[in-house]
Structure formats: C-alpha cells, structure tokens
CSV table of C-alpha atoms and ligand atoms in Angstrom, one decimal:
chain,number,residue,atom,x,y,z
A,1,UNK,CA,0.0,0.0,0.0
A,2,UNK,CA,1.6,3.3,-0.9
A,3,UNK,CA,1.7,5.6,2.0
A,4,UNK,CA,2.5,9.3,1.6
A,5,UNK,CA,5.3,10.8,3.6
A,6,UNK,CA,3.3,14.0,4.6
A,7,UNK,CA,-0.2,13.2,5.5
A,8,UNK,CA,-3.5,15.0,4.9
A,9,UNK,CA,-6.0,14.1,7.6
A,10,UNK,CA,-9.7,15.0,7.5
A,11,UNK,CA,-11.0,15.3,11.1
A,12,UNK,CA,-14.8,15.0,11.3
A,13,UNK,CA,-17.1,16.0,14.1
A,14,UNK,CA,-14.4,18.6,15.2
A,15,UNK,CA,-15.1,20.6,18.4
A,16,UNK,CA,-13.1,23.4,19.6
A,17,UNK,CA,-11.4,21.2,22.3
A,18,UNK,CA,-10.5,18.7,19.4
A,19,UNK,CA,-8.7,21.5,17.5
A,20,UNK,CA,-6.9,22.5,20.7
A,21,UNK,CA,-5.4,19.2,21.7
A,22,UNK,CA,-4.8,18.0,18.1
A,23,UNK,CA,-3.0,21.2,17.2
A,24,UNK,CA,-1.0,20.9,20.6
A,25,UNK,CA,0.1,17.4,19.5
A,26,UNK,CA,0.7,18.3,16.0
A,27,UNK,CA,3.1,21.1,17.1
A,28,UNK,CA,5.1,18.5,18.9
A,29,UNK,CA,5.4,16.2,15.9
A,30,UNK,CA,8.7,17.6,14.5
A,31,UNK,CA,10.4,17.3,17.8
A,32,UNK,CA,9.7,13.6,17.9
A,33,UNK,CA,11.1,13.2,14.3
A,34,UNK,CA,7.8,12.6,12.8
A,35,UNK,CA,6.6,13.4,9.4
A,36,UNK,CA,4.0,16.5,9.1
A,37,UNK,CA,0.4,16.1,9.2
A,38,UNK,CA,-1.9,18.5,7.6
A,39,UNK,CA,-5.3,18.5,9.3
A,40,UNK,CA,-8.5,19.6,7.6
A,41,UNK,CA,-11.1,20.1,10.4
A,42,UNK,CA,-14.8,19.6,9.7
A,43,UNK,CA,-17.5,20.6,12.2
A,44,UNK,CA,-20.0,18.3,10.5
A,45,UNK,CA,-20.2,14.4,11.5
A,46,UNK,CA,-19.1,11.9,8.9
A,47,UNK,CA,-21.8,10.3,7.0
A,48,UNK,CA,-22.8,9.5,3.4
A,49,UNK,CA,-23.4,13.1,2.6
A,50,UNK,CA,-20.3,14.5,4.1
A,51,UNK,CA,-17.7,11.7,3.1
A,52,UNK,CA,-16.9,13.8,0.0
A,53,UNK,CA,-15.2,16.4,2.3
A,54,UNK,CA,-12.5,13.8,2.6
A,55,UNK,CA,-11.6,14.1,-1.2
A,56,UNK,CA,-7.8,14.4,-1.3
A,57,UNK,CA,-7.2,13.3,2.0
A,58,UNK,CA,-5.1,10.2,3.0
A,59,UNK,CA,-6.7,9.6,6.3
A,60,UNK,CA,-9.9,10.4,8.3
A,61,UNK,CA,-10.1,11.0,12.1
A,62,UNK,CA,-13.6,10.2,13.5
A,63,UNK,CA,-15.5,10.0,16.7
A,64,UNK,CA,-18.2,8.0,18.3
A,65,UNK,CA,-21.3,9.1,16.3
A,66,UNK,CA,-19.5,9.3,12.8
A,67,UNK,CA,-21.0,6.8,10.5
A,68,UNK,CA,-18.6,4.1,9.1
A,69,UNK,CA,-20.9,1.9,7.4
A,70,UNK,CA,-20.4,0.0,4.0
A,71,UNK,CA,-21.4,2.9,1.8
A,72,UNK,CA,-19.4,5.6,3.5
A,73,UNK,CA,-16.4,3.4,3.7
A,74,UNK,CA,-16.7,2.8,0.0
A,75,UNK,CA,-17.1,6.4,-0.6
A,76,UNK,CA,-14.0,7.2,1.4
A,77,UNK,CA,-12.0,4.7,-0.5
A,78,UNK,CA,-13.0,6.1,-3.6
A,79,UNK,CA,-12.0,9.5,-2.4
A,80,UNK,CA,-8.6,8.2,-1.9
A,81,UNK,CA,-8.7,7.7,1.9
A,82,UNK,CA,-6.6,4.6,3.0
A,83,UNK,CA,-6.6,5.0,6.8
A,84,UNK,CA,-9.3,5.5,9.4
A,85,UNK,CA,-8.3,6.9,12.7
A,86,UNK,CA,-10.8,6.5,15.5
A,87,UNK,CA,-10.3,9.1,18.4
A,88,UNK,CA,-12.2,6.9,20.7
A,89,UNK,CA,-12.3,3.1,22.2
A,90,UNK,CA,-15.6,1.9,21.0
A,91,UNK,CA,-15.8,1.0,17.3
A,92,UNK,CA,-19.6,-0.3,17.2
A,93,UNK,CA,-20.0,2.3,14.3
A,94,UNK,CA,-17.7,0.6,11.8
A,95,UNK,CA,-18.5,-2.1,9.4
A,96,UNK,CA,-15.5,-4.1,10.0
A,97,UNK,CA,-16.1,-6.6,7.1
A,98,UNK,CA,-16.2,-3.8,4.5
A,99,UNK,CA,-13.0,-2.2,6.1
A,100,UNK,CA,-11.2,-5.5,5.7
A,101,UNK,CA,-12.5,-6.0,2.3
A,102,UNK,CA,-11.2,-2.6,1.1
A,103,UNK,CA,-7.8,-3.2,2.8
A,104,UNK,CA,-8.1,0.1,4.9
A,105,UNK,CA,-5.9,0.5,7.9
A,106,UNK,CA,-8.1,1.2,10.9
A,107,UNK,CA,-7.1,2.0,14.5
A,108,UNK,CA,-8.6,3.3,17.6
A,109,UNK,CA,-7.6,4.6,21.0
A,110,UNK,CA,-8.3,1.6,23.2
A,111,UNK,CA,-7.3,3.3,26.5
A,112,UNK,CA,-6.7,7.0,27.2
A,113,UNK,CA,-7.9,7.3,30.5
A,114,UNK,CA,-10.1,4.7,32.1
A,115,UNK,CA,-10.1,6.7,35.2
A,116,UNK,CA,-11.8,9.7,33.4
A,117,UNK,CA,-14.9,7.6,32.5
A,118,UNK,CA,-14.8,5.7,35.9
A,119,UNK,CA,-14.7,9.0,37.8
A,120,UNK,CA,-17.6,10.2,35.8
A,121,UNK,CA,-19.5,7.2,36.7
A,122,UNK,CA,-18.9,7.9,40.2
A,123,UNK,CA,-19.8,11.7,39.8
A,124,UNK,CA,-23.2,10.5,38.3
A,125,UNK,CA,-23.8,8.0,41.2
A,126,UNK,CA,-23.0,10.5,43.9
A,127,UNK,CA,-25.0,13.4,42.1
A,128,UNK,CA,-28.1,11.1,41.7
A,129,UNK,CA,-27.9,9.6,45.1
A,130,UNK,CA,-27.5,12.7,47.0
A,131,UNK,CA,-29.4,14.9,44.5
A,132,UNK,CA,-26.6,17.6,44.7
A,133,UNK,CA,-27.9,19.0,41.1
A,134,UNK,CA,-31.5,19.6,42.6
A,135,UNK,CA,-30.0,20.9,45.9
A,136,UNK,CA,-28.0,23.4,44.0
A,137,UNK,CA,-31.2,24.7,42.2
A,138,UNK,CA,-33.1,25.0,45.5
A,139,UNK,CA,-30.4,26.8,47.2
A,140,UNK,CA,-30.1,29.3,44.5
A,141,UNK,CA,-33.9,30.1,44.8
A,142,UNK,CA,-33.6,30.2,48.7
A,143,UNK,CA,-35.2,26.9,49.3
A,144,UNK,CA,-33.4,25.1,51.9
A,145,UNK,CA,-35.8,22.4,52.5
A,146,UNK,CA,-34.4,18.8,52.6
A,147,UNK,CA,-37.6,16.9,51.8
A,148,UNK,CA,-37.0,14.9,48.4
A,149,UNK,CA,-33.1,15.0,48.8
A,150,UNK,CA,-32.8,11.8,50.8
A,151,UNK,CA,-30.0,9.6,49.6
A,152,UNK,CA,-28.3,6.3,51.0
A,153,UNK,CA,-24.9,5.4,52.1
A,154,UNK,CA,-22.6,3.9,49.5
A,155,UNK,CA,-20.7,2.3,52.3
A,156,UNK,CA,-21.8,-1.4,52.7
A,157,UNK,CA,-24.0,-1.4,49.6
A,158,UNK,CA,-23.5,-3.8,46.7
A,159,UNK,CA,-22.2,-2.5,43.3
A,160,UNK,CA,-22.3,-4.6,40.2
A,161,UNK,CA,-19.9,-4.1,37.4
A,162,UNK,CA,-20.9,-5.5,34.1
A,163,UNK,CA,-17.7,-5.7,32.1
A,164,UNK,CA,-14.5,-5.8,34.1
A,165,UNK,CA,-12.2,-4.3,31.4
A,166,UNK,CA,-10.2,-1.2,32.0
A,167,UNK,CA,-13.0,1.2,32.9
A,168,UNK,CA,-15.0,-1.4,34.8
A,169,UNK,CA,-11.8,-2.2,37.0
A,170,UNK,CA,-11.1,1.4,37.6
A,171,UNK,CA,-14.8,1.9,38.6
A,172,UNK,CA,-14.6,-1.1,41.0
A,173,UNK,CA,-11.4,0.3,42.6
A,174,UNK,CA,-13.2,3.6,43.4
A,175,UNK,CA,-16.5,1.8,44.6
A,176,UNK,CA,-14.2,-0.3,46.9
A,177,UNK,CA,-12.7,2.9,48.3
A,178,UNK,CA,-16.3,3.9,49.3
A,179,UNK,CA,-16.7,0.6,51.1
A,180,UNK,CA,-18.9,-1.0,48.6
A,181,UNK,CA,-19.1,-4.9,48.2
A,182,UNK,CA,-18.2,-5.2,44.5
A,183,UNK,CA,-19.7,-8.0,42.2
A,184,UNK,CA,-18.4,-8.3,38.6
A,185,UNK,CA,-19.8,-10.0,35.5
A,186,UNK,CA,-17.6,-10.7,32.3
A,187,UNK,CA,-17.3,-13.5,30.0
A,188,UNK,CA,-13.5,-12.8,30.0
A,189,UNK,CA,-12.9,-11.9,33.5
A,190,UNK,CA,-9.7,-9.9,34.4
A,191,UNK,CA,-7.5,-11.4,37.0
A,192,UNK,CA,-6.9,-7.9,38.6
A,193,UNK,CA,-10.7,-8.1,39.5
A,194,UNK,CA,-10.0,-11.0,42.1
A,195,UNK,CA,-8.7,-8.6,44.8
A,196,UNK,CA,-11.8,-6.2,44.3
A,197,UNK,CA,-14.7,-8.5,44.3
A,198,UNK,CA,-16.3,-11.6,43.1
A,199,UNK,CA,-17.3,-12.6,39.7
A,200,UNK,CA,-20.8,-13.9,39.4
A,201,UNK,CA,-23.3,-14.7,36.6
A,202,UNK,CA,-25.2,-11.8,35.2
A,203,UNK,CA,-28.6,-12.9,36.9
A,204,UNK,CA,-26.9,-13.0,40.3
A,205,UNK,CA,-25.4,-9.6,39.8
A,206,UNK,CA,-28.6,-8.0,38.9
A,207,UNK,CA,-30.4,-9.6,41.7
A,208,UNK,CA,-27.8,-8.5,44.4
A,209,UNK,CA,-26.6,-5.2,43.3
A,210,UNK,CA,-27.9,-1.8,44.7
A,211,UNK,CA,-26.1,-0.2,41.9
A,212,UNK,CA,-25.5,-1.7,38.5
A,213,UNK,CA,-22.9,0.1,36.4
A,214,UNK,CA,-22.4,-0.9,32.7
A,215,UNK,CA,-18.9,-1.1,31.3
A,216,UNK,CA,-19.1,-3.6,28.4
A,217,UNK,CA,-18.8,-2.9,24.7
A,218,UNK,CA,-21.8,-2.6,22.5
A,219,UNK,CA,-21.9,-5.6,20.2
A,220,UNK,CA,-24.6,-7.8,18.7
A,221,UNK,CA,-24.4,-9.9,21.8
A,222,UNK,CA,-24.7,-6.8,24.4
A,223,UNK,CA,-27.4,-4.9,22.5
A,224,UNK,CA,-30.3,-4.3,24.7
A,225,UNK,CA,-28.5,-6.3,27.4
A,226,UNK,CA,-30.7,-4.3,29.9
A,227,UNK,CA,-34.3,-5.1,28.7
A,228,UNK,CA,-37.7,-5.9,30.1
A,229,UNK,CA,-36.6,-9.2,31.3
A,230,UNK,CA,-33.2,-8.3,32.8
A,231,UNK,CA,-34.8,-5.3,34.5
A,232,UNK,CA,-37.3,-7.8,36.0
A,233,UNK,CA,-34.3,-9.4,37.5
A,234,UNK,CA,-32.9,-6.4,39.1
A,235,UNK,CA,-33.2,-5.6,42.9
A,236,UNK,CA,-36.3,-3.6,43.6
A,237,UNK,CA,-35.4,0.2,43.5
A,238,UNK,CA,-31.8,-0.3,42.4
A,239,UNK,CA,-29.7,2.4,40.5
A,240,UNK,CA,-28.8,1.7,36.9
A,241,UNK,CA,-25.6,3.5,35.5
A,242,UNK,CA,-24.5,3.5,31.9
A,243,UNK,CA,-21.5,5.2,30.7
A,244,UNK,CA,-20.5,2.8,28.0
A,245,UNK,CA,-22.9,2.8,24.9
A,246,UNK,CA,-26.6,3.8,24.7
A,247,UNK,CA,-27.5,0.5,22.9
A,248,UNK,CA,-26.8,-1.5,25.8
A,249,UNK,CA,-30.1,-0.3,27.3
A,250,UNK,CA,-33.6,-0.7,25.8
A,251,UNK,CA,-34.7,2.7,26.8
A,252,UNK,CA,-38.3,2.2,26.4
A,253,UNK,CA,-38.2,-0.7,28.7
A,254,UNK,CA,-36.2,1.3,31.3
A,255,UNK,CA,-38.9,4.1,31.1
A,256,UNK,CA,-41.5,1.5,31.9
A,257,UNK,CA,-39.3,0.2,34.8
A,258,UNK,CA,-39.0,3.8,36.2
A,259,UNK,CA,-42.8,4.3,36.0
A,260,UNK,CA,-43.4,1.1,37.9
A,261,UNK,CA,-40.7,2.0,40.4
A,262,UNK,CA,-39.0,-1.2,39.8
A,263,UNK,CA,-35.9,0.8,38.9
A,264,UNK,CA,-35.0,3.4,41.5
A,265,UNK,CA,-32.8,5.8,39.6
A,266,UNK,CA,-31.0,6.0,36.3
A,267,UNK,CA,-27.8,7.7,35.3
A,268,UNK,CA,-26.8,7.8,31.7
A,269,UNK,CA,-23.9,9.4,29.8
A,270,UNK,CA,-24.9,7.7,26.6
A,271,UNK,CA,-28.0,7.3,24.9
A,272,UNK,CA,-29.5,5.1,22.2
A,273,UNK,CA,-30.3,7.9,19.7
A,274,UNK,CA,-27.5,10.2,21.0
A,275,UNK,CA,-26.1,10.7,17.5
A,276,UNK,CA,-29.0,13.2,16.6
A,277,UNK,CA,-28.6,15.1,19.9
A,278,UNK,CA,-25.2,15.0,21.6
A,279,UNK,CA,-22.1,17.1,21.2
A,280,UNK,CA,-24.2,20.0,19.8
A,281,UNK,CA,-26.2,22.9,21.2
A,282,UNK,CA,-30.0,22.2,20.5
A,283,UNK,CA,-31.2,24.8,23.1
A,284,UNK,CA,-33.1,27.0,20.9
A,285,UNK,CA,-34.7,24.0,18.9
A,286,UNK,CA,-37.5,21.8,19.5
A,287,UNK,CA,-36.3,18.3,20.4
A,288,UNK,CA,-38.4,15.9,18.5
A,289,UNK,CA,-37.2,12.8,20.4
A,290,UNK,CA,-40.2,12.0,22.7
A,291,UNK,CA,-38.3,9.0,24.5
A,292,UNK,CA,-35.4,11.4,25.4
A,293,UNK,CA,-38.0,14.1,26.4
A,294,UNK,CA,-39.7,11.4,28.8
A,295,UNK,CA,-36.3,10.7,30.4
A,296,UNK,CA,-35.9,14.3,31.3
A,297,UNK,CA,-39.1,14.5,33.2
A,298,UNK,CA,-38.0,12.0,35.9
A,299,UNK,CA,-36.7,13.4,39.1
A,300,UNK,CA,-34.7,10.2,39.5
A,301,UNK,CA,-32.8,10.3,36.1
A,302,UNK,CA,-29.7,12.1,35.5
A,303,UNK,CA,-28.4,12.6,31.9
A,304,UNK,CA,-25.1,13.8,30.7
A,305,UNK,CA,-24.1,14.2,27.0
A,306,UNK,CA,-21.4,11.6,26.5
A,307,UNK,CA,-18.8,13.5,28.6
A,308,UNK,CA,-17.1,10.5,30.6
A,309,UNK,CA,-13.9,10.9,28.4
A,310,UNK,CA,-13.9,14.8,28.8
A,311,UNK,CA,-10.6,15.4,30.9
A,312,UNK,CA,-7.6,17.2,30.0
A,313,UNK,CA,-5.6,14.1,30.4
A,314,UNK,CA,-7.7,12.1,28.2
A,315,UNK,CA,-7.9,14.6,25.4
A,316,UNK,CA,-4.1,14.8,25.4
A,317,UNK,CA,-3.7,11.2,25.3
A,318,UNK,CA,-6.2,10.7,22.5
A,319,UNK,CA,-4.5,13.1,20.3
A,320,UNK,CA,-1.1,11.5,21.1
A,321,UNK,CA,-2.2,8.1,20.5
A,322,UNK,CA,-4.0,9.1,17.2
A,323,UNK,CA,-0.7,10.4,16.0
A,324,UNK,CA,1.1,7.4,17.0
A,325,UNK,CA,-1.5,5.1,15.2
A,326,UNK,CA,-1.0,7.4,12.0
A,327,UNK,CA,2.7,7.1,12.2
A,328,UNK,CA,2.4,3.1,12.5
A,329,UNK,CA,0.5,3.3,9.2
A,330,UNK,CA,2.7,5.8,7.6
A,331,UNK,CA,5.9,4.1,8.6
A,332,UNK,CA,4.5,0.5,7.9
A,333,UNK,CA,5.1,-0.4,11.4
A,334,UNK,CA,3.1,-2.9,13.4
A,335,UNK,CA,0.2,-1.2,15.2
A,336,UNK,CA,-0.9,-2.5,18.5
A,337,UNK,CA,-4.3,-0.5,18.4
A,338,UNK,CA,-5.8,-2.0,14.9
A,339,UNK,CA,-9.4,-2.6,15.0
A,340,UNK,CA,-10.1,-6.5,15.2
A,341,UNK,CA,-10.9,-8.4,12.1
A,342,UNK,CA,-14.6,-8.7,11.2
B,401,LIG,P1,-12.3,-2.9,27.6
B,401,LIG,O1,-12.1,-3.6,26.4
B,401,LIG,O2,-11.0,-2.7,28.5
B,401,LIG,O3,-13.4,-3.8,28.6
B,401,LIG,C1,-14.5,-4.2,28.2
B,401,LIG,C2,-15.0,-5.5,28.9
B,401,LIG,O4,-16.3,-5.9,28.6
B,401,LIG,C3,-14.1,-6.7,28.6
B,401,LIG,O5,-13.4,-7.2,29.7
B,401,LIG,C4,-15.0,-7.6,27.8
B,401,LIG,O6,-14.6,-8.9,28.1
B,401,LIG,C5,-16.3,-7.3,28.6
B,401,LIG,N1,-17.4,-8.0,27.9
B,401,LIG,C6,-17.6,-8.1,26.7
B,401,LIG,N2,-19.0,-8.6,26.5
B,401,LIG,C7,-19.5,-8.7,27.7
B,401,LIG,C8,-20.7,-9.2,28.1
B,401,LIG,N3,-21.6,-9.7,27.3
B,401,LIG,N4,-21.1,-9.1,29.5
B,401,LIG,C9,-20.1,-8.4,30.3
B,401,LIG,N5,-18.9,-8.1,29.8
B,401,LIG,C10,-18.6,-8.1,28.6
B,401,LIG,O7,-13.1,-1.5,27.4
B,401,LIG,P2,-13.0,-0.3,28.2
B,401,LIG,O8,-11.9,0.6,28.0
B,401,LIG,O9,-13.2,-0.8,29.8
B,401,LIG,O10,-14.4,0.4,27.8
B,401,LIG,C11,-15.7,-0.1,28.0
B,401,LIG,C12,-16.7,0.9,27.1
B,401,LIG,O11,-16.8,2.0,27.7
B,401,LIG,C13,-16.3,0.9,25.7
B,401,LIG,O12,-16.8,-0.2,25.0
B,401,LIG,C14,-17.1,2.3,25.3
B,401,LIG,O13,-18.2,1.9,24.6
B,401,LIG,C15,-17.3,2.9,26.5
B,401,LIG,N6,-16.6,4.2,26.8
B,401,LIG,C16,-17.3,5.2,27.0
B,401,LIG,C17,-16.7,6.6,27.2
B,401,LIG,C18,-17.6,7.7,27.6
B,401,LIG,O14,-17.1,8.8,27.4
B,401,LIG,N7,-18.7,7.7,28.2
B,401,LIG,C19,-15.4,6.8,26.9
B,401,LIG,C20,-14.7,5.4,26.6
B,401,LIG,C21,-15.2,4.3,26.5
C-alpha cells in the first residue's frame, strides 16, 4: 500500500477542544522526528452526505457518532482515503467486514484514561444519590428544605460491574474505596478483579446489586443487555448507570421500569439515539425525540451528554495515540491498536 510521507487528515465532528489538543500534539510532531500532518477540520459528522469532504485526504479521524458503514467506507476509499483513525475506544459504528475488504488501515484509542470515565460514573452515582444537582437549584432560589433530597450511604452497599475491562476495573477500585461490596460479570474476567470483588453470573449480579454499572462494549451480543426481562431480575429500587454505549439499554423498557418504580434511579452518559442530539447545542430548537423528552421528566434520572472521557488528560492522550497510530500506518510499523478483524 502506497503511504504518503506527509499526510493529509480530514478530522470529522471537530469541536473546539479537538482542535486545541490535536494542534498541541501536531506542534510536537517535528520534535519527535515525525513527518508532518495537515489536518482539515470539519465541524460536521461523517456520513454518506459528508464523506466527499475527505476528497484528497489520505486518512480520516472520526469520533463515536460518525458513520462508517459500508456505503461511507466505499465512498471514502473512492476519495483516496486509506486509513481510518478512531479517536475513541468503541468501534460499534464501523463496518469491519467492508473495512477489511477494502484493505484499509483502521486503528482506535483503546485506553486513554479509564479513570476519566470511571470518575464520571462515580460523579453521576453521587449526584443522583444525594441529589446535589437539585439541591443547588433549590439553594439558589432560597429553598433550603431537605425533603426530596434523601440519599443512601454507598458504604456497605453492593455494586455490580458489568464488564470488568479497563473502565470497569477503575470503577470497581473507586467503589471499593467507598466501602462497597463489588460484584463483577464478564465472559473474560480480568485477574485484577479478584482482589476487588467476586465474579458472578449476570442474573446474580442483577439480583444482588444496589447499583449496576455498565462497562461492556456494544456488540450484537450486548445490544439491549438491559431489557424488560433483565430489568425484572434487578433488585427492587436499584440504580442503573450507563457510561458505556446507549444501545446496551432498551430505553423504552427502562422508562417502563422507572414508571413502575422497579428501577429506583437511572444515570446515563450515553443514549441509544444520541447521534441526533449529543455534542451539539440544541437549546434553541424543538427536540423531536419523545423518548429522550420523557427521560428528562423523571426526578430520579440524571443525563449527561457523553462526557465521561472529557478530561484534559484524556484529550491529550487521545491526540497523542491517534498520531502514534497514524505514524504506524505511515511508517509501515506494526500497530497495537488495530481494529479487530470482522
Ligand atoms: P475494555 O475492552 O477494556 O473492557 C470491556 C470489557 O467488557 C471486557 O473485559 C470484555 O470482556 C467485557 N465484555 C464483553 N462482552 C461482555 C458481556 N456480554 N457482558 C459483560 N462484559 C462483557 O473496554 P473499556 O476501555 O473498559 O471500555 C468499555 C466501554 O466504555 C467501551 O466499549 C466504550 O463503549 C465505553 N466508553 C465510554 C466513554 C464515555 O465517554 N462515556 C469513553 C470510553 C469508553
């Protein structure tokens, strides 16, 4: 495969913070003896209509809600693109079969800061449990009443971690620090989990946990892992936390469980239909998504817009590893972060 010496990279879904950290890392390339990279930033997401913007570029850099299905990958390939650089860990938005068929290089950033996401999961658990978001609004209005702000001690509670990979482990460590009993479920359990808690079947984890936190990837096997049936197996009044991918949860079933009070609280940083909403300011528009609208009406639901990764340390690492991946492709070196074969 002919690889250019100086690379032209189209970066989609570019936000001001992407420009800041990618330009910072780009400025350091020469110091590290690396070839130069020209970056064309596109605010728009990558999809079939915008793929043409990559014309003349050797590589594209994409994020979680960019579309990399068969049609888009073919269009990118026709435009001359030979490398896909994901500046995220998840790759559920990529058609791996087409990618392999076209012989394109594709790499991701599998771990930039597991602690960033784990700490955000904890921030959501603490906020939702102690209602600090609602308390702040009350205090600003001179309302110092406590009724409605009652929480529970994390100490002594059981927390279930579904997916004991890098983020799951980091979350388990923090929860242990709070004095929680930690249960884990994972078809490929990490040995490091042994000193943090017990691995159990999913049904046992759901039945015993006061807090269930999802940290597994979205794949066909995990799509709607939390559904009507699994919600029915959860402990009455438990808290469900999802900082992984929206598709792990059947949102309509979750709304039903919140209405019936089987589910005690829900914290989500990700949402099934988030690509139409997240990472953009829609505050002056009418949001047409009624399922999302219903979620925002519950006092016991906390939503953030996919910001688990959003720390200085993580963004710096994402840019650095993306350039490492690009350099592997450019120099024809082995890359440890290739997407798996289809
Ligand atoms: P990882 O690959 O280190 O860990 C994932 C774990 O899930 C693995 O141990 C795997 O064996 C396990 N797993 C696979 N199938 C499972 C199943 N059916 N049930 C239970 N466990 C299963 O990945 P990492 O870095 O911990 O990330 C986890 C997920 O977090 C990513 O896939 C991504 O979707 C999400 N993420 C969210 C971010 C955010 O900003 N909210 C940022 C980064 C990642």
